[in-house]
mmCIF file of C-alpha atoms in Angstrom:
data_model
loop_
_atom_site.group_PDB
_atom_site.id
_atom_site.type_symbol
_atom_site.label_atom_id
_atom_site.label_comp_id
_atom_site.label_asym_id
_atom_site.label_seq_id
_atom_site.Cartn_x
_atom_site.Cartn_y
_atom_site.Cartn_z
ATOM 1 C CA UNK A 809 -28.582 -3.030 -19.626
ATOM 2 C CA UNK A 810 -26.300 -0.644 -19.226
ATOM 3 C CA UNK A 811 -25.230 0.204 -14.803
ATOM 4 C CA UNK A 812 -23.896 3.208 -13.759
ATOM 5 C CA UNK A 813 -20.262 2.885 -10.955
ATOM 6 C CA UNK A 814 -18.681 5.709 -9.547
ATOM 7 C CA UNK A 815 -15.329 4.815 -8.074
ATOM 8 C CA UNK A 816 -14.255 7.684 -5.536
ATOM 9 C CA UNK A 817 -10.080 7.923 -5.389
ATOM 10 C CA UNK A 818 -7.734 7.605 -8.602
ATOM 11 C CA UNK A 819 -4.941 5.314 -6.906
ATOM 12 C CA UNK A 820 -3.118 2.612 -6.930
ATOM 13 C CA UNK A 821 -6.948 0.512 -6.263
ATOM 14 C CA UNK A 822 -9.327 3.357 -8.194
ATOM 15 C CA UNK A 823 -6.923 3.295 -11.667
ATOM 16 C CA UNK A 824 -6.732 -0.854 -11.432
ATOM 17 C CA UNK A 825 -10.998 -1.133 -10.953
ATOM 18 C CA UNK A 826 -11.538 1.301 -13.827
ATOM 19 C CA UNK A 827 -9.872 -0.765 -16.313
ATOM 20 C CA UNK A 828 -11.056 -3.472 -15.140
ATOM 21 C CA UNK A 829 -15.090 -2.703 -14.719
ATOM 22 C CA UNK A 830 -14.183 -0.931 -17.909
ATOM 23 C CA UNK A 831 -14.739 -4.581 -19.388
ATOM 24 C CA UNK A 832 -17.924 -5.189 -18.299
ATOM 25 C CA UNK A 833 -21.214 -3.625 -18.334
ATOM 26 C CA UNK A 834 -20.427 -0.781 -16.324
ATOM 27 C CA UNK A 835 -20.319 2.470 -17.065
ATOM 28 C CA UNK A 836 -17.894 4.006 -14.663
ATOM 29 C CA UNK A 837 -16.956 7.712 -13.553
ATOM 30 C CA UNK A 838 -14.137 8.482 -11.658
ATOM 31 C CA UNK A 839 -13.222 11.343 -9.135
ATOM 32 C CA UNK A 840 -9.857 12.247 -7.632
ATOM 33 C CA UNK A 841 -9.823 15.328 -4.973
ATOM 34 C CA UNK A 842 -6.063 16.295 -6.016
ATOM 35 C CA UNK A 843 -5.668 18.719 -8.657
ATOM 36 C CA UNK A 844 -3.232 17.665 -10.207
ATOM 37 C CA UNK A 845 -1.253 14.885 -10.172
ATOM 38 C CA UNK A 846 1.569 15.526 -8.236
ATOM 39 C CA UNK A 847 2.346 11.588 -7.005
ATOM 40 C CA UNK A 848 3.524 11.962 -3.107
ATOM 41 C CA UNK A 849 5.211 8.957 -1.960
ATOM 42 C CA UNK A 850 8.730 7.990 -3.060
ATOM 43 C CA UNK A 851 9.426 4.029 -3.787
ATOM 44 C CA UNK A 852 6.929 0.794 -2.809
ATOM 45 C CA UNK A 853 6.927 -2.627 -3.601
ATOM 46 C CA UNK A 854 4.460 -4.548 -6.189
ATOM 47 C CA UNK A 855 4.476 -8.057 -4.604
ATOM 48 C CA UNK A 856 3.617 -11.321 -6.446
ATOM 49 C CA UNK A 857 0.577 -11.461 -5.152
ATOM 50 C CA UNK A 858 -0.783 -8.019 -7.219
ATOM 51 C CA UNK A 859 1.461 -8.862 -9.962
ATOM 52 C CA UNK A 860 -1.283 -12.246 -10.472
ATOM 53 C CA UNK A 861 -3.971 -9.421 -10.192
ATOM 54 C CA UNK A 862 -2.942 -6.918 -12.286
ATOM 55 C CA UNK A 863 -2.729 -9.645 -14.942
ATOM 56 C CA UNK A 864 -6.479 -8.850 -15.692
ATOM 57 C CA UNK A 865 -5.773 -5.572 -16.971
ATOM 58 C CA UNK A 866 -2.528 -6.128 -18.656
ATOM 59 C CA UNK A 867 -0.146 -4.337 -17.009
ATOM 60 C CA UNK A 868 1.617 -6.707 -14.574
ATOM 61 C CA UNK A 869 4.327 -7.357 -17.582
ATOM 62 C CA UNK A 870 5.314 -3.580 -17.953
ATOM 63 C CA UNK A 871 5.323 -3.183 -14.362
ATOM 64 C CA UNK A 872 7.729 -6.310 -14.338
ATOM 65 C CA UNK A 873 10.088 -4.496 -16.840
ATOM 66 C CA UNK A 874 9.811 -0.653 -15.170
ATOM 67 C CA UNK A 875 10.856 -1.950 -11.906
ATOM 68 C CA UNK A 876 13.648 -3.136 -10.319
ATOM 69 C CA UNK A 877 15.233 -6.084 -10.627
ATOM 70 C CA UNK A 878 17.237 -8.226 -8.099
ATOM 71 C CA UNK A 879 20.081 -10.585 -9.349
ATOM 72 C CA UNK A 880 20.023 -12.580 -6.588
ATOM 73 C CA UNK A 881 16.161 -12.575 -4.826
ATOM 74 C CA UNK A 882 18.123 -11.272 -1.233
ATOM 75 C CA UNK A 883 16.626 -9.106 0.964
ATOM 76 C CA UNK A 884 19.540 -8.619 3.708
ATOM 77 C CA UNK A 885 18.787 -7.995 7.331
ATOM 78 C CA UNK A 886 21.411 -6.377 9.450
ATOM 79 C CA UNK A 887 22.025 -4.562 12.564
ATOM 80 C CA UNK A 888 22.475 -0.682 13.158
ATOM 81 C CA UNK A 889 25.593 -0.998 12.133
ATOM 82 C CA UNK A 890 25.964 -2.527 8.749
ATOM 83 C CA UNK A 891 26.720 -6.520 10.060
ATOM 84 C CA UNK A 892 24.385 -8.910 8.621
ATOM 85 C CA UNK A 893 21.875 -10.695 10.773
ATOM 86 C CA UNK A 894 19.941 -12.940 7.804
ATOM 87 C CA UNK A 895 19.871 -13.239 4.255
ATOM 88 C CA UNK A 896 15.873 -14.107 2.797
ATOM 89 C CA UNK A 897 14.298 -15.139 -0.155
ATOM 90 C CA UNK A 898 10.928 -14.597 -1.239
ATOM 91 C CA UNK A 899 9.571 -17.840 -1.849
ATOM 92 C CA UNK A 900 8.046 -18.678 -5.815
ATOM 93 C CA UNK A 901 4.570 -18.678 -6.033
ATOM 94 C CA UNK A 902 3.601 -21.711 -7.915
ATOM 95 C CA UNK A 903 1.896 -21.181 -11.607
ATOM 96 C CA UNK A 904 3.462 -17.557 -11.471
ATOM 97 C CA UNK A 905 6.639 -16.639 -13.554
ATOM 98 C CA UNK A 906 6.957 -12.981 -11.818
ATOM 99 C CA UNK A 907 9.267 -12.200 -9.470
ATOM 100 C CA UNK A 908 8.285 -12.629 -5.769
ATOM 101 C CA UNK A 909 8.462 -8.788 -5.583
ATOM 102 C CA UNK A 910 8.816 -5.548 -7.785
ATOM 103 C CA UNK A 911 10.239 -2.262 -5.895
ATOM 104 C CA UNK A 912 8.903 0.209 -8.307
ATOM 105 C CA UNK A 913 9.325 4.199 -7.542
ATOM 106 C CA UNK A 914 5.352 5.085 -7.556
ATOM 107 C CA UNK A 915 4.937 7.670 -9.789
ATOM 108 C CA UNK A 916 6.407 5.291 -12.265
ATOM 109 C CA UNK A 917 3.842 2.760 -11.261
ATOM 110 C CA UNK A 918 1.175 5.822 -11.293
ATOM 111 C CA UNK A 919 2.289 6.391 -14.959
ATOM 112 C CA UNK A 920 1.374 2.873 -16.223
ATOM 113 C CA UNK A 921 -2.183 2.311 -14.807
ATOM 114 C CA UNK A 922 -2.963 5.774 -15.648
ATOM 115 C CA UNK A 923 -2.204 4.914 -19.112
ATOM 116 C CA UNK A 924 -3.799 2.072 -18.867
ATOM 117 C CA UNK A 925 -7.349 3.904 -17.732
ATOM 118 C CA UNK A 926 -6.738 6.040 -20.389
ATOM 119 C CA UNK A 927 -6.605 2.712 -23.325
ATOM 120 C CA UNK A 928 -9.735 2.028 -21.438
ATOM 121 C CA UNK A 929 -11.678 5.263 -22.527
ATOM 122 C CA UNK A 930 -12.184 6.112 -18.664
ATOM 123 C CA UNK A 931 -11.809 10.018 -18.082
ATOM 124 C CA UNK A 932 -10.675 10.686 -14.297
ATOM 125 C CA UNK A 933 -12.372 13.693 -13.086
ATOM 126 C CA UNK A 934 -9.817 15.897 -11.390
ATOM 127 C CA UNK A 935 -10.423 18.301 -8.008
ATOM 128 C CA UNK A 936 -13.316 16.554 -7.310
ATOM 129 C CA UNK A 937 -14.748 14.224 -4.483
ATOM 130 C CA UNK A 938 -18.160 13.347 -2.969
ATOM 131 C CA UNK A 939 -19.869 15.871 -0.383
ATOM 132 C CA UNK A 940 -22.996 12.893 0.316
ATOM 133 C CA UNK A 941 -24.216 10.064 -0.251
ATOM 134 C CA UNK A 942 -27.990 8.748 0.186
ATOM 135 C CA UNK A 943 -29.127 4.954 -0.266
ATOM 136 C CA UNK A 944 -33.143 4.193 -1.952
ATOM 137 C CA UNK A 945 -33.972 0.720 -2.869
ATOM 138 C CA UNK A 946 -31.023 -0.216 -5.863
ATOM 139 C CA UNK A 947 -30.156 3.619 -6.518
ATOM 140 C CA UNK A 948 -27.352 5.476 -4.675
ATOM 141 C CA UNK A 949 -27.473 9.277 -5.206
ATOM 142 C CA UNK A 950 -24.218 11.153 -4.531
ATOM 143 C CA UNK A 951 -23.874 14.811 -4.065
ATOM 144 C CA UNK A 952 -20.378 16.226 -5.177
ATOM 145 C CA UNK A 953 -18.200 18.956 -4.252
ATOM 146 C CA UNK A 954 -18.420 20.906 -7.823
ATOM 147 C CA UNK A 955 -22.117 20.869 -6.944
ATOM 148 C CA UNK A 956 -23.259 18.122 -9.421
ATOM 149 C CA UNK A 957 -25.299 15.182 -8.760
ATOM 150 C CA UNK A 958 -26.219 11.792 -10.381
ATOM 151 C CA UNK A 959 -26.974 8.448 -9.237
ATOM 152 C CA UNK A 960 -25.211 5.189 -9.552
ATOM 153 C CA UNK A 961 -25.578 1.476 -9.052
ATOM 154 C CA UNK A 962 -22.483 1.202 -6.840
ATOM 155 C CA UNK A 963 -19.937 3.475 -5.292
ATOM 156 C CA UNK A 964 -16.649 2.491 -4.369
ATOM 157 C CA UNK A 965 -14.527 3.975 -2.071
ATOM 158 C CA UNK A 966 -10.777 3.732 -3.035
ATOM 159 C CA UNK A 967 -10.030 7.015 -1.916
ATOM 160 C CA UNK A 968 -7.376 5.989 0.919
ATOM 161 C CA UNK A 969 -6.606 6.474 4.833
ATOM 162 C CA UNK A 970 -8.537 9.683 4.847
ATOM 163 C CA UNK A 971 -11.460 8.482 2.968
ATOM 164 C CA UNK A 972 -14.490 10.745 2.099
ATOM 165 C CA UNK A 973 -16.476 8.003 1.287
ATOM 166 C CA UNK A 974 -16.266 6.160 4.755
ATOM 167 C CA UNK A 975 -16.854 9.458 6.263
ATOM 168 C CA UNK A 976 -20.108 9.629 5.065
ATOM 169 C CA UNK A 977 -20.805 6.038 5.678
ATOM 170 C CA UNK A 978 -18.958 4.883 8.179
ATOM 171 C CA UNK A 979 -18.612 8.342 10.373
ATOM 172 C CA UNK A 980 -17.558 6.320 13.305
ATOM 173 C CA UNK A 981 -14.423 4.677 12.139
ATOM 174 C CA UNK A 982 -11.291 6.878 12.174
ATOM 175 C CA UNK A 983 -7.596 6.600 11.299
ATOM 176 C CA UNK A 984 -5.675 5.487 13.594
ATOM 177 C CA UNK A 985 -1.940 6.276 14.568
ATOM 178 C CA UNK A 986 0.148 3.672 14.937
ATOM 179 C CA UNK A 987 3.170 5.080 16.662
ATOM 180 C CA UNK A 988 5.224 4.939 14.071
ATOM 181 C CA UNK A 989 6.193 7.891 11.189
ATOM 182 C CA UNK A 990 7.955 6.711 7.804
ATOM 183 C CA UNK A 991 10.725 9.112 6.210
ATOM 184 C CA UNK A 992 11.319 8.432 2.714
ATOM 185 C CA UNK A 993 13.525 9.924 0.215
ATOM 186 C CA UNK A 994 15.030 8.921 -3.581
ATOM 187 C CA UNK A 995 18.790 9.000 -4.416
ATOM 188 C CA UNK A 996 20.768 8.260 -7.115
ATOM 189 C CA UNK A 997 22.340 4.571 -7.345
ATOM 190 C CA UNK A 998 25.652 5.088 -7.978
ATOM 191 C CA UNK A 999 27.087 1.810 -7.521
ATOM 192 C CA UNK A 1000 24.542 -1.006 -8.323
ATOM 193 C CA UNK A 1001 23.088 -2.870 -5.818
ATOM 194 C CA UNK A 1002 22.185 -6.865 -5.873
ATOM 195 C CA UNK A 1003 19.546 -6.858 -2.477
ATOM 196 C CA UNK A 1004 17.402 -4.802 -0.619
ATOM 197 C CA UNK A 1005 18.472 -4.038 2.947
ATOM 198 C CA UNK A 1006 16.746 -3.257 5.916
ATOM 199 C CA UNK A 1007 19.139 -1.800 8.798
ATOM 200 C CA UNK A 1008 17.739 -2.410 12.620
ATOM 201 C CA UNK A 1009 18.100 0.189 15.247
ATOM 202 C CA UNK A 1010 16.616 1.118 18.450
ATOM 203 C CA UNK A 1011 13.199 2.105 17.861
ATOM 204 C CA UNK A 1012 14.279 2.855 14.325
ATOM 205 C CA UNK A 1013 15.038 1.028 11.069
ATOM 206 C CA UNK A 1014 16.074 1.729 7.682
ATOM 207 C CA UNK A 1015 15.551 0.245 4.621
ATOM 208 C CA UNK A 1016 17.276 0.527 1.388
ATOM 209 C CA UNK A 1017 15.674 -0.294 -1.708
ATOM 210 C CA UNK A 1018 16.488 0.186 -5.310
ATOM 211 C CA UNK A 1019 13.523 1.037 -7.648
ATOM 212 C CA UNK A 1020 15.260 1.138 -10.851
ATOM 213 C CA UNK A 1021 18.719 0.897 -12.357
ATOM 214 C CA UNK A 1022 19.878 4.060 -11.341
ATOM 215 C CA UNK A 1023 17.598 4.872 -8.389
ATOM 216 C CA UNK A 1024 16.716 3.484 -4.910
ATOM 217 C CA UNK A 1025 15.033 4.807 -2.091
ATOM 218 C CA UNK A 1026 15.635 5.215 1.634
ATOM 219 C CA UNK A 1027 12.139 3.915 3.722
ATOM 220 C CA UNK A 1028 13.062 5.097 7.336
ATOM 221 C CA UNK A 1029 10.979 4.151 10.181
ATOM 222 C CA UNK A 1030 10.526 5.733 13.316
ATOM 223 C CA UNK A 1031 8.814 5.666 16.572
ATOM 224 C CA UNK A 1032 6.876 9.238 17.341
ATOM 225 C CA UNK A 1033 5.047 9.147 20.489
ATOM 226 C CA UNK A 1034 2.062 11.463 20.264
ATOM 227 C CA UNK A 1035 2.115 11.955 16.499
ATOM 228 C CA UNK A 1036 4.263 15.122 16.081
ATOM 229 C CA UNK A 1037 4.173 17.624 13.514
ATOM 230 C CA UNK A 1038 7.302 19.180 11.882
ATOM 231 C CA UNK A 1039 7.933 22.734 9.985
ATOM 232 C CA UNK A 1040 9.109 21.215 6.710
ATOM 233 C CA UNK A 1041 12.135 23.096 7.065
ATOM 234 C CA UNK A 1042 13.625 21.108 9.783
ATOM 235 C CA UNK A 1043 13.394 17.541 8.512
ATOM 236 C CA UNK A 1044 16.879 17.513 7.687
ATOM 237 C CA UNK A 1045 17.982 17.907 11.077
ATOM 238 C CA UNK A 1046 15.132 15.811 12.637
ATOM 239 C CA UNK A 1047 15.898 13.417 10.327
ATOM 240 C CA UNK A 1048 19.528 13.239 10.751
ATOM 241 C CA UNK A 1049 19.265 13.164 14.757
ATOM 242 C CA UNK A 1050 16.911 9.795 14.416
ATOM 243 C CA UNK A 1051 19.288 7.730 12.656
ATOM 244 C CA UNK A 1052 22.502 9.629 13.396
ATOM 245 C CA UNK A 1053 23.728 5.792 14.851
ATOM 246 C CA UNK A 1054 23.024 4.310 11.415
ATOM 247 C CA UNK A 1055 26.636 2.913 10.066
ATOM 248 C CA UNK A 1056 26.954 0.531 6.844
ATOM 249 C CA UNK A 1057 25.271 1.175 3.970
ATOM 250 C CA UNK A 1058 22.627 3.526 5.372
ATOM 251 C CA UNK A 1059 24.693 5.738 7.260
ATOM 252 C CA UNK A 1060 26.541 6.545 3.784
ATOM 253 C CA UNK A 1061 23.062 7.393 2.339
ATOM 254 C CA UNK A 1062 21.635 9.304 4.762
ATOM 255 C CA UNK A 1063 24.587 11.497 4.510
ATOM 256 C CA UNK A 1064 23.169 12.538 0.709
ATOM 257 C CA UNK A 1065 19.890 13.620 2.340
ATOM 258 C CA UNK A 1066 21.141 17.580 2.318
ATOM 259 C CA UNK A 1067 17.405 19.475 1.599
ATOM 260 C CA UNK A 1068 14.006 19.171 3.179
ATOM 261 C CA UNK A 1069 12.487 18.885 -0.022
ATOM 262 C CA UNK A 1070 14.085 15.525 -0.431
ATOM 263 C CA UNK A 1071 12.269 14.230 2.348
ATOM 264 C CA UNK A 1072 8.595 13.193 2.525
ATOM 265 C CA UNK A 1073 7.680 12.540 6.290
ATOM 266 C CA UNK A 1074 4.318 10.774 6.874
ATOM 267 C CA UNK A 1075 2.865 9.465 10.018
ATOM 268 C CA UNK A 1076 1.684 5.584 9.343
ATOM 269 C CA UNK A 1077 -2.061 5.078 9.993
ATOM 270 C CA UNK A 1078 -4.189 2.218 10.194
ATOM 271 C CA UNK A 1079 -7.706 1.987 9.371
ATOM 272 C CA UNK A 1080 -9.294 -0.537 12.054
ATOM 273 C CA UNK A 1081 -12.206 -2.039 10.679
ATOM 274 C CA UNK A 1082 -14.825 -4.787 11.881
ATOM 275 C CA UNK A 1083 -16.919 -6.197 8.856
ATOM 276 C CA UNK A 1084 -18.732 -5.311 6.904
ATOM 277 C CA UNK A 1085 -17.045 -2.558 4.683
ATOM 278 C CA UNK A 1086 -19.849 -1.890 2.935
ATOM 279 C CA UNK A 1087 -23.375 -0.621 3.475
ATOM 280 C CA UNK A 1088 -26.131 -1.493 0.564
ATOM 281 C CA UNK A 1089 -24.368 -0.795 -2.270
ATOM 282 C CA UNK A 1090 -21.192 0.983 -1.267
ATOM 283 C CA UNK A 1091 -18.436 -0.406 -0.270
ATOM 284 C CA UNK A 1092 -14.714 0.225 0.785
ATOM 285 C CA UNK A 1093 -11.559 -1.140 -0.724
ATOM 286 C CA UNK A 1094 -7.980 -0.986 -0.086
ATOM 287 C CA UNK A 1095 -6.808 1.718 2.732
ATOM 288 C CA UNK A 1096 -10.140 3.235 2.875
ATOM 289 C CA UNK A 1097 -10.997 -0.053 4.675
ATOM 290 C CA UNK A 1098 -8.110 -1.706 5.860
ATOM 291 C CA UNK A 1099 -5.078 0.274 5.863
ATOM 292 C CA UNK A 1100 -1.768 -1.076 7.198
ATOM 293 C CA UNK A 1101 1.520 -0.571 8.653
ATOM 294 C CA UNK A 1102 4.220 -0.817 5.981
ATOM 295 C CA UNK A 1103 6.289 -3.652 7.757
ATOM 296 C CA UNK A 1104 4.911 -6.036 5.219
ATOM 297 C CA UNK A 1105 4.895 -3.862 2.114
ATOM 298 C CA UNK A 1106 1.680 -5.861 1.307
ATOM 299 C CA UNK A 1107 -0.185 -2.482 1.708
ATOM 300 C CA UNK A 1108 -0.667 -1.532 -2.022
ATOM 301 C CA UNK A 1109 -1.056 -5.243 -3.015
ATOM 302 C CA UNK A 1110 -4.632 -5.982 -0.751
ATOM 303 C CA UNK A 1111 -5.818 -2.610 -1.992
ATOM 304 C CA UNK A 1112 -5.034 -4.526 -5.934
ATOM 305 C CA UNK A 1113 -6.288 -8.067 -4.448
ATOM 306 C CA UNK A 1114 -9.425 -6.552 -3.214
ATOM 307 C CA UNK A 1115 -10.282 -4.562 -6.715
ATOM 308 C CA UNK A 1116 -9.862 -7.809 -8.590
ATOM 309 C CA UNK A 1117 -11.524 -9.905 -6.977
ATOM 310 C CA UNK A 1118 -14.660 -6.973 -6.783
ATOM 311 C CA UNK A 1119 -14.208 -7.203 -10.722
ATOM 312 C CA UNK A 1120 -15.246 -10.941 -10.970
ATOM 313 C CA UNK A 1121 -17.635 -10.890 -8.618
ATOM 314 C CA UNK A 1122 -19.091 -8.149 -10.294
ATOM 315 C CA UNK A 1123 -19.160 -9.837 -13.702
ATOM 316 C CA UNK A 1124 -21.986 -11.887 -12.090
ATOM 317 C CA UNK A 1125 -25.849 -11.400 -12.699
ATOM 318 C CA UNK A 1126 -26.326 -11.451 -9.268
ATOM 319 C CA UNK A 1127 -27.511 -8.822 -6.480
ATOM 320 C CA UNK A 1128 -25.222 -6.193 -5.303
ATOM 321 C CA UNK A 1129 -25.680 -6.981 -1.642
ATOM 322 C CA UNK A 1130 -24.846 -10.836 -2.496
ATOM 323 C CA UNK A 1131 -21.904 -9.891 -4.667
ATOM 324 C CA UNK A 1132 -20.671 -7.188 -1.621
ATOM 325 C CA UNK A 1133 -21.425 -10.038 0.712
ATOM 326 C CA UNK A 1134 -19.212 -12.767 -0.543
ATOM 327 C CA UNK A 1135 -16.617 -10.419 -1.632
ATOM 328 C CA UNK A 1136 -16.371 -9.381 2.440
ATOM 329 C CA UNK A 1137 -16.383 -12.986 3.076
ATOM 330 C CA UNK A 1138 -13.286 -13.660 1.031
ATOM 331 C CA UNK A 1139 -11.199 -10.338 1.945
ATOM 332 C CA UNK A 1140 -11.640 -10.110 5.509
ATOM 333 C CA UNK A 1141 -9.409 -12.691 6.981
ATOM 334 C CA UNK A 1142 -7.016 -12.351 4.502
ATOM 335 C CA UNK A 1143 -6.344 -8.596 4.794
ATOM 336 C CA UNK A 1144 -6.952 -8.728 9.067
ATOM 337 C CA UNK A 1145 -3.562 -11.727 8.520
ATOM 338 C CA UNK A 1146 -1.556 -8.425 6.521
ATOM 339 C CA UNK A 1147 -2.690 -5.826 8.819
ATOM 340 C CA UNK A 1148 -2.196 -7.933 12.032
ATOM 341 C CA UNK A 1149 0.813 -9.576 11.201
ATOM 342 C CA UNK A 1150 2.734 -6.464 9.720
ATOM 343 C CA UNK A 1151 2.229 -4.788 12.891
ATOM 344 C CA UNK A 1152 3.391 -7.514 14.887
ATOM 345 C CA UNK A 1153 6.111 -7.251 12.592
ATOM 346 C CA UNK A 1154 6.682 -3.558 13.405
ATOM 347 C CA UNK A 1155 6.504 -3.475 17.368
ATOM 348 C CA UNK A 1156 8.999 -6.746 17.607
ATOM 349 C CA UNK A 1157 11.446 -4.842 15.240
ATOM 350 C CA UNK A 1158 11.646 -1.761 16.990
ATOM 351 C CA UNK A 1159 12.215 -2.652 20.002
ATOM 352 C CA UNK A 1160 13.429 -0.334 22.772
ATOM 353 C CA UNK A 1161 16.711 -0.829 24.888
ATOM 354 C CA UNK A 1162 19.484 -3.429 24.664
ATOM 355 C CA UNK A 1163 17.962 -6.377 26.362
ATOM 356 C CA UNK A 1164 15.087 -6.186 23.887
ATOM 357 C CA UNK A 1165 17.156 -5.134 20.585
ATOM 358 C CA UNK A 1166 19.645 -8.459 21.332
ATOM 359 C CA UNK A 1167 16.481 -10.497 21.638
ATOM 360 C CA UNK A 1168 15.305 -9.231 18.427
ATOM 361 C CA UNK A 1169 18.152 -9.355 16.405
ATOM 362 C CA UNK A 1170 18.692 -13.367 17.891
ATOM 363 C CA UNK A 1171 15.016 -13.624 16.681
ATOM 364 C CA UNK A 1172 15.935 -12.190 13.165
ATOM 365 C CA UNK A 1173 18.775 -14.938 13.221
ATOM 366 C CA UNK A 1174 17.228 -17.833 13.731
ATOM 367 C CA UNK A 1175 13.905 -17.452 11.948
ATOM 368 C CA UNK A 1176 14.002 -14.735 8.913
ATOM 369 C CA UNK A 1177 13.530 -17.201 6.286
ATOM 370 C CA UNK A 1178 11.294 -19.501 8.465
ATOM 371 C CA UNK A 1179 8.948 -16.245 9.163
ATOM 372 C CA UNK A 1180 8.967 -14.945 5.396
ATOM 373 C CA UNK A 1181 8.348 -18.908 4.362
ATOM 374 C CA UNK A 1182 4.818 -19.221 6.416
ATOM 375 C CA UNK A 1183 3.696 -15.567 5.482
ATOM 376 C CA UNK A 1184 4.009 -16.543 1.849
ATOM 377 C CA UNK A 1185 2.605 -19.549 1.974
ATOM 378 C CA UNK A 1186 -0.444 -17.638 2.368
ATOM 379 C CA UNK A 1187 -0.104 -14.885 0.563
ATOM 380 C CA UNK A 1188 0.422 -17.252 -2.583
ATOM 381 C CA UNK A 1189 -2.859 -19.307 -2.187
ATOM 382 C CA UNK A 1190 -5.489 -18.161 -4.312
ATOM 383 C CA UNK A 1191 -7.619 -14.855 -3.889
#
């Protein structure tokens, strides 16, 4: 017998579920609120852990060969400066012959799963989300913002940080700012690069990270007390003035950052969620449920974790509720250790005055490769 899924949100998580459902008994439709798509965002990492995950649908090999590739495996740590602090590795993750991480630029990424829906036969349904959503006995009737209707078996809400979905299900739970802003930008690679580097300042940190063989991008982090708002115009400046004491490799960078338009500035939210993230049969996935601080670049990777795992469970013949059920059961501690320990991550690194930056950067010293060793050993256990 044929069931009926709407996914809400064509993302990173809503592309990955369709093709995947799209091998089961489902019959899915798919809604994106954007128009067009016009892929914000500038670079990201694809860790090992989605790269096991996106297996399923058969893209984690292209994904493998569009990205980046490091020589060596280094991701260098350094001070403001330019002088290194640490060198890290990634650690393998054993049965896995991908690399411990991908840094992709994401509308590259965005171009491969969409293809990939489309070799499914799943249409995404464009300028379009969900205006409500009512729950009777194993039916869930959704309301949309064209004015159509139908009903569906499940819903899913993949539509992000500002979800819809949890809006009408979860009114209570809101984003939350996390004192910190991200600028991000892409420049050419003239000279090629064999690490990733992430540059420590007060308050302030930028990372440099090649997404292709001629491309990298520049993911600086700032503190912005109160959440500010800028006129697009002035980014440059603002920009400039936050990491004007950025030597070494990023301060030679930054100086290529000339227009506004180069920039996209985004204030970094979290979604702060108790179980359960669903509610009869809808339920939230990735950022709509669980949405992170970047410190771990893990953000994109539980939203892919998450949607897998959904997709065998949902291969069962079992009840929705049981299926929802265990599937909280196996994502919740596992996305709370991301979400917790990227922030931790965040507030040690960016710390404010010299007392506190020395103690840092000693911290950075003596256990880099001891701190990346224990988060992967978790990250690589089974989902």
């Amino acid at each position: 017998m044929t069931k009926r899924a709407l996914i809400v949100g064509a993302g990173i998580a809503g592309q990955t579920l369709a093709c995947a459902l799209a091998k089961t008994e489902y019959q899915i439709d798919i809604v994106e609120k954007s128009q067009s798509w016009e892929v914000l965002g500038t670079g990201m990492y694809v860790q090992n852990n989605a790269l096991r995950g996106l297996q399923e649908i058969g893209v984690a090999e292209q994904i493998v060969k569009a990205g980046w590739h490091s020589p060596t495996g280094v991701s260098t740590i350094t001070d403001m400066h330019g002088n290194t602090l640490a060198q890290t590795v990634v650690p393998p993750c054993p049965g896995s012959d991908y690399p411990g991480y991908v840094p992709i630029g994401r509308p590259v990424l965005h171009a491969i799963l969409l293809a990939a829906v489309e070799a499914a036969g799943v249409t995404i349904q464009m300028g379009k989300s969900v205006t409500g959503i009512s729950q009777s006995g194993d039916r869930v009737d959704v309301s949309f913002t064209d004015g159509a209707r139908a009903s569906y078996d499940i819903v899913i809400g993949a539509d992000g940080v500002n979800s819809s979905v949890r809006s009408l299900v979860f009114a209570e739970i809101e984003p939350q700012y996390s004192g910190f802003s991200n600028w991000r930008a892409i420049l050419p690679m003239a000279t090629p690069l064999a690490d990733t580097m992430w540059q420590m300042g007060p308050e302030k940190s930028v990372g440099i990270i090649p997404i292709s063989d001629d491309e990298l991008y520049i993911a600086g982090v700032s503190k912005e007390p109160g959440n500010p708002w800028f006129e697009p115009e002035t980014l440059v400046r603002r920009m400039h003035e936050r990491f004007a004491m950025f030597g070494g490799r990023a301060g030679g960078l930054l100086k290529q950052i000339t227009r506004s338009e180069q920039i996209v500035y985004t204030p970094i939210k979290e979604i702060i969620m108790e179980p359960p993230w669903f509610k009869g049969r809808v339920v939230l996935v990735g950022d709509a449920a669980h949405a992170s601080t970047p410190f771990w670049a893990q953000g994109a990777s539980m939203a892919i974790e998450d949607v897998i795992v959904l997709y065998w469970l949902l291969r069962e013949n079992r009840d929705v509720p049981d299926i929802f059920s265990e599937w909280q059961e196996r994502r919740f501690e596992r996305c709370a250790f991301v979400q917790n320990g990227s922030k931790s991550t965040g507030v040690n690194g960016h710390a404010a005055g010299l007392e506190a930056m020395n103690r840092a950067a000693e911290h950075i010293r003596n256990h880099a490769q001891d701190n990346v060793n224990s988060r992967y050993e978790r990250l690589n256990q089974p989902i």
